[in-house]
Short mmCIF file of C-alpha atoms in Angstrom, two decimals:
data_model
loop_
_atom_site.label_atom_id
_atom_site.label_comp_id
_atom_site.label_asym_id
_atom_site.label_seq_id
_atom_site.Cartn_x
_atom_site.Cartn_y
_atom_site.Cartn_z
CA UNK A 39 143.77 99.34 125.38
CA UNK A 40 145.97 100.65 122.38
CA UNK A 41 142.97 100.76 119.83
CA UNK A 42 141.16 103.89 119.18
CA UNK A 43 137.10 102.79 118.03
CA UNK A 44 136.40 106.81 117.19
CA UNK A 45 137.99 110.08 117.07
CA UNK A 46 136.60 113.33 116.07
CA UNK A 47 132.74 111.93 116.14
CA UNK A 48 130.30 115.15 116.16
CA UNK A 49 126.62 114.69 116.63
CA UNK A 50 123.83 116.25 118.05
CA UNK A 51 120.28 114.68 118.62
CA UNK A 52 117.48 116.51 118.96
CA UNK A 53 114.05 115.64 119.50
CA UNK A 54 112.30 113.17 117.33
CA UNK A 55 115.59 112.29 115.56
CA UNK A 56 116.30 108.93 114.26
CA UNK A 57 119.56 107.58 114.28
CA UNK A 58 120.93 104.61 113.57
CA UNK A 59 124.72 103.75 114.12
CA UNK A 60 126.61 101.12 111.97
CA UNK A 61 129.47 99.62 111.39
CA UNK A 62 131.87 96.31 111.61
CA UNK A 63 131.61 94.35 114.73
CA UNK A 64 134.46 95.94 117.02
CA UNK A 65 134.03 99.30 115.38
CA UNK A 66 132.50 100.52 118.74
CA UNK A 67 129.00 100.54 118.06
CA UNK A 68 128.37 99.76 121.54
CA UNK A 69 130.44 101.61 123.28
CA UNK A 70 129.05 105.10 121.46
CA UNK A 71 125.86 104.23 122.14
CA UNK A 72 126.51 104.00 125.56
CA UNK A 73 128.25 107.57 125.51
CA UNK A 74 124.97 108.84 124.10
CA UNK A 75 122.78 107.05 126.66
CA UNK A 76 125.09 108.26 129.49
CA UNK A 77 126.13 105.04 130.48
CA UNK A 78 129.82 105.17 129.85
CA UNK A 79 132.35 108.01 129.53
CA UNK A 80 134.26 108.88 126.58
CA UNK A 81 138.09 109.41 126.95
CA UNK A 82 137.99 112.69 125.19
CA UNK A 83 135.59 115.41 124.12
CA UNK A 84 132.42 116.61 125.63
CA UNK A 85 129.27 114.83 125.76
CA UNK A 86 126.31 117.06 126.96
CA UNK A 87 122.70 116.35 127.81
CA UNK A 88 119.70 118.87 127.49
CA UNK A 89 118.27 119.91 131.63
CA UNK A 90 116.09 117.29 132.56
CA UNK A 91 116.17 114.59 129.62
CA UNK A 92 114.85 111.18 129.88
CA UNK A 93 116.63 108.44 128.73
CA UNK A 94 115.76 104.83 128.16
CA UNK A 95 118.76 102.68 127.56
CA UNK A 96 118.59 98.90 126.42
CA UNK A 97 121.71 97.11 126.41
CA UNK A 98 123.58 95.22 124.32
CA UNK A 99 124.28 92.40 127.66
CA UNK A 100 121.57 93.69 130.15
CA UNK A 101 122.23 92.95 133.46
CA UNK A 102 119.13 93.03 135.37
CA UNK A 103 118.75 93.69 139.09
CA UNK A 104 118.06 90.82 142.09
CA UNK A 105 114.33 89.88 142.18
CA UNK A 106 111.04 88.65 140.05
CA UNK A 107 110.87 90.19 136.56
CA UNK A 108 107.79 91.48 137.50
CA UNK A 109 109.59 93.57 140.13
CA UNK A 110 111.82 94.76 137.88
CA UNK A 111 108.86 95.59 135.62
CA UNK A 112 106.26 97.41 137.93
CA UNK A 113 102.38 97.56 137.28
CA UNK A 114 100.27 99.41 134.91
CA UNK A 115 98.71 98.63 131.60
CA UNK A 116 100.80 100.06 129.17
CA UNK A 117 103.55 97.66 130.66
CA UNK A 118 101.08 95.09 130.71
CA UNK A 119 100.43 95.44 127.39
CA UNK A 120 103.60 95.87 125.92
CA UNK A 121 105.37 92.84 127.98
CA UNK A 122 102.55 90.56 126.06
CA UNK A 123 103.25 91.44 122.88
CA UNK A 124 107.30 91.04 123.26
CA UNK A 125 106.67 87.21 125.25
CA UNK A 126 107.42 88.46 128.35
CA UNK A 127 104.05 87.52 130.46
CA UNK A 128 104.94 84.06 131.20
CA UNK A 129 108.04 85.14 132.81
CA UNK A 130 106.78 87.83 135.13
CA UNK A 131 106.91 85.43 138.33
CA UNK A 132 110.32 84.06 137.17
CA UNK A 133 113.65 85.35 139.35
CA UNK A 134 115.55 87.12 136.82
CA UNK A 135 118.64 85.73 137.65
CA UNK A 136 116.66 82.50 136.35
CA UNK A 137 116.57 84.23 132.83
CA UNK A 138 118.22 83.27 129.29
CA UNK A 139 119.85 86.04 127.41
CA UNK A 140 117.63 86.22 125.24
CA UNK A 141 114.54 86.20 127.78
CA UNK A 142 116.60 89.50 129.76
CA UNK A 143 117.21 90.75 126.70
CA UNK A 144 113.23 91.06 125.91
CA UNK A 145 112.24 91.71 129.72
CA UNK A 146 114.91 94.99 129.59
CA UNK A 147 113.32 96.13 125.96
CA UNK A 148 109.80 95.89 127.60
CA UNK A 149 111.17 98.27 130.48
CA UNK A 150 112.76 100.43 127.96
CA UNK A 151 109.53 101.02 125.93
CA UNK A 152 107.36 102.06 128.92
CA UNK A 153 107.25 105.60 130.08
CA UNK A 154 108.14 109.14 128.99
CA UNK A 155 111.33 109.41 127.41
CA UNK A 156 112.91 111.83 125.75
CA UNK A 157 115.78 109.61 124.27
CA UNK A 158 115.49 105.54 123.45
CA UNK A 159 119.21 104.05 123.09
CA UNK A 160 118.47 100.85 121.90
CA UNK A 161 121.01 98.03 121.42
CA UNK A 162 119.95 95.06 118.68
CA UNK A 163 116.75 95.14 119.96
CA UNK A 164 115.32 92.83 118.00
CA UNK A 165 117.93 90.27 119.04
CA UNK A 166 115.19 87.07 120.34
CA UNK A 167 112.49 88.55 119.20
CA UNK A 168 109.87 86.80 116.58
CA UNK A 169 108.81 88.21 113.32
CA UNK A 170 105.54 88.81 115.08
CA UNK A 171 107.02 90.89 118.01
CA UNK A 172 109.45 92.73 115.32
CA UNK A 173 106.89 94.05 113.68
CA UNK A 174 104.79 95.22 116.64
CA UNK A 175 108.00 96.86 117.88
CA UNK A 176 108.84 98.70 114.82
CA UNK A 177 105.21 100.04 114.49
CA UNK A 178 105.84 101.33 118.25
CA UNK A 179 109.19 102.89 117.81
CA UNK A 180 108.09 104.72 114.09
CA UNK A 181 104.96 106.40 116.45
CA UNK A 182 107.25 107.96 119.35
CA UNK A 183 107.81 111.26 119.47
CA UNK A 184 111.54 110.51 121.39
CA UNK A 185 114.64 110.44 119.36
CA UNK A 186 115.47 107.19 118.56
CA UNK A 187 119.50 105.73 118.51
CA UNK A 188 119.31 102.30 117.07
CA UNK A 189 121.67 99.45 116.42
CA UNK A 190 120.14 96.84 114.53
CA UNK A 191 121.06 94.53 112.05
CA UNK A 192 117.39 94.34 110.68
CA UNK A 193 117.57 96.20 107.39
CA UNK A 194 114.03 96.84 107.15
CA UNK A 195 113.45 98.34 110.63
CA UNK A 196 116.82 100.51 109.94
CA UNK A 197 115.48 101.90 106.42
CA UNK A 198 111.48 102.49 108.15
CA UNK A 199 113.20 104.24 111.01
CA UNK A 200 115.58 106.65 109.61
CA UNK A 201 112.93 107.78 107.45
CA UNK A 202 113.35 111.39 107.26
CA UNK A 203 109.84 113.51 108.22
CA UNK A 204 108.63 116.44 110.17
CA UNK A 205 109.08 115.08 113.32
CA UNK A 206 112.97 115.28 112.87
CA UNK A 207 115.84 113.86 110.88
CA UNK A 208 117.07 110.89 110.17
CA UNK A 209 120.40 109.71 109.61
CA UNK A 210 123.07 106.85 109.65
CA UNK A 211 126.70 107.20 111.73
CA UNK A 212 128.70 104.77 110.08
CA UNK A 213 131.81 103.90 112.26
CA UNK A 214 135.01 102.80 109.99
CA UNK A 215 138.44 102.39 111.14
CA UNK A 216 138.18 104.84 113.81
CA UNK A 217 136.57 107.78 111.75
CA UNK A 218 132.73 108.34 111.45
CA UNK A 219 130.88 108.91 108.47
CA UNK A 220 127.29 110.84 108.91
CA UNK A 221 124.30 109.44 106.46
CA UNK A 222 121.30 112.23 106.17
CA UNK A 223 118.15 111.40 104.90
CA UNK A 224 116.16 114.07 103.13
CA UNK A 225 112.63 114.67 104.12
CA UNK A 226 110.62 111.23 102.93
CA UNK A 227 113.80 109.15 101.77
CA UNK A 228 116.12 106.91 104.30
CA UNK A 229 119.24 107.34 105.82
CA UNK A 230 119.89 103.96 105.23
CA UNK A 231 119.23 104.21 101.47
CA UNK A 232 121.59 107.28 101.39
CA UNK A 233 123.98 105.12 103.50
CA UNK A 234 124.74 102.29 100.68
CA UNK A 235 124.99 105.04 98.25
CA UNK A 236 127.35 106.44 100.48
CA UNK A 237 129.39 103.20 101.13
CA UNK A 238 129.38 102.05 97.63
CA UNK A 239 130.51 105.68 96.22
CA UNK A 240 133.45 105.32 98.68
CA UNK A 241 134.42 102.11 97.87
CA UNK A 242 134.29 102.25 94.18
CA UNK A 243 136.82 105.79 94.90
CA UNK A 244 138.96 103.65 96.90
CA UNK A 245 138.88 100.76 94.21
CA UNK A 246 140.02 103.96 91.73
CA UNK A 247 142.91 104.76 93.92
CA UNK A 248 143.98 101.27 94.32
CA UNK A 249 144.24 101.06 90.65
CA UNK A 250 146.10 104.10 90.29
CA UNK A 251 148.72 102.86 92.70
CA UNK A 252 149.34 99.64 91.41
CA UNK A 253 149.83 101.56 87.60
CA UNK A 254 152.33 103.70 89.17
CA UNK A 255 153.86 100.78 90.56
CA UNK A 256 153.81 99.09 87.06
CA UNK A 257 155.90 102.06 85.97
CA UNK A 258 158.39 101.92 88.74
CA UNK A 259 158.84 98.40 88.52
CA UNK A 260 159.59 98.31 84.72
CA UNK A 261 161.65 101.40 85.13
CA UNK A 262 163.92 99.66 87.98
CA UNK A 263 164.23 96.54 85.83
CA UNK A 264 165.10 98.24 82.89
CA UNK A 265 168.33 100.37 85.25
CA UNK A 266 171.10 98.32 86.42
CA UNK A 267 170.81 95.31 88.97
CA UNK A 268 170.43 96.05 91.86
CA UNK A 269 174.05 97.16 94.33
CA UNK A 270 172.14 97.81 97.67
CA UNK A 271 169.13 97.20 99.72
CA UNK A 272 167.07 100.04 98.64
CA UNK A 273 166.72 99.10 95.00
CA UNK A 274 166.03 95.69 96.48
CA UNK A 275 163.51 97.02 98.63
CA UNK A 276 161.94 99.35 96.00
CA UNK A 277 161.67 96.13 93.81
CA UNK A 278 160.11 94.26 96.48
CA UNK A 279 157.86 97.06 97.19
CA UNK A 280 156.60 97.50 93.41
CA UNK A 281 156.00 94.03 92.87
CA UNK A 282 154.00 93.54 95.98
CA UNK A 283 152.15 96.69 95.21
CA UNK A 284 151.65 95.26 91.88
CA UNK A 285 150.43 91.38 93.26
CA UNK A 286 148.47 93.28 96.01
CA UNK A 287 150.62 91.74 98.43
CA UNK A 288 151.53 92.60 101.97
CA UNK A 289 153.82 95.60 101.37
CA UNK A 290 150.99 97.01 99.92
CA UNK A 291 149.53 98.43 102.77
CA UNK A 292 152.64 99.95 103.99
CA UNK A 293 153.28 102.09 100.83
CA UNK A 294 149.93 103.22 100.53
CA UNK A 295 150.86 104.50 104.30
CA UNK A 296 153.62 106.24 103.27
#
């Protein structure tokens, strides 16, 4: 209850976007993608939809309703189609609340998939799914026209779908420690690609700053050893402070806060 995932996240999807959101596990991943998808409420802020959108949400734990999965389902071809090529045929007759994870994980993607959307929300979809079935999915997801919000762990679905094109933009939200960091694509390059470049720039800054800090704690440490012993607690704890700053030790983090 006293952890904050995000603050201050801004983002607007419009159609035939491509996001996909990353991040740590615990970061809150989840929980913003069900914000987006409508299916939770955010503490703060304003989340608005356009009049009328569509949106097909997929889970990270679906919970599916009482009956058959083919209840669940409904008729047609399309769904027909698409339940075969994601393993879910053989189940159709089954009770759902007769299903593995992983099998109502792959019955709620094949709901998720059929119809006319406007938004797709989709959480580790391919979670259970074979190589086969991944690559039919990520053939099916590049062709919608709907904008697409994606947490995967599958590198090479992330970089094919944040592709930037015509159709709209994509881009990478990169949760970390409670602030968001927005990826862009350009038109024909991946927000994913533009994401590690991202990340590693970042890193290799904070890597500079670390350095810095621990040479200005050199020269404290070396100045406060060269003064008189110590007579109270402060020099004590400026001693303490330099050398762990200097070792990388646990007061570390508390002088970089201050």
């Amino acid at each position: 209850p006293d952890k904050v995932l995000f603050d201050g996240v801004s983002l607007t999807v419009a159609g035939g976007d491509r996001v996909a959101l990353v991040g740590i596990n615990g970061s809150g991943k989840s929980t913003l993608a069900r914000i987006l998808a409508g299916a939770a409420t955010a503490d703060r802020g304003a989340v608005r939809f356009g009049r009328g959108v569509r949106i097909a949400h997929l889970d990270q734990d679906p919970q599916l309703p009482a009956g058959t999965v083919a209840e669940y389902l409904g008729d047609g071809w399309e769904l027909a189609a698409v339940a075969t090529s994601l393993g879910v045929q053989p189940l159709l007759e089954r009770g759902t609340g007769e299903l593995s994870g992983g099998q109502a994980k792959r019955v709620a993607l094949a709901k998720a998939l059929v119809g006319e959307f406007d938004l797709i929300v989709l959480d580790e979809p391919t979670n259970h799914l074979d190589l086969e079935a991944i690559e039919w999915l990520e053939r099916r997801l590049a062709a919608s026209a709907a904008a697409l919000i994606v947490i995967t762990h599958d590198r090479h679905l992330m970089d094919r779908l944040t592709t930037g094109g015509s159709s709209g933009a994509g881009r990478v939200i990169e949760l970390d420690r409670g602030g968001a960091y927005v990826h862009r694509a350009e038109a024909g390059t991946s927000a994913y690609a533009a994401y590690l470049d991202g990340r590693a720039a970042r890193e290799e800054r904070d890597a500079q700053e670390e350095s810095t800090r621990r040479i200005l704690a050199r020269r404290e440490l070396e100045w406060l050893r060269r003064g008189a012993p110590a007579r109270s607690t402060k020099p004590k704890a400026r001693l303490r402070a330099a050398r762990d700053i200097v070792a990388g030790g646990p007061a570390a983090a508390g002088v970089r806060d201050a």
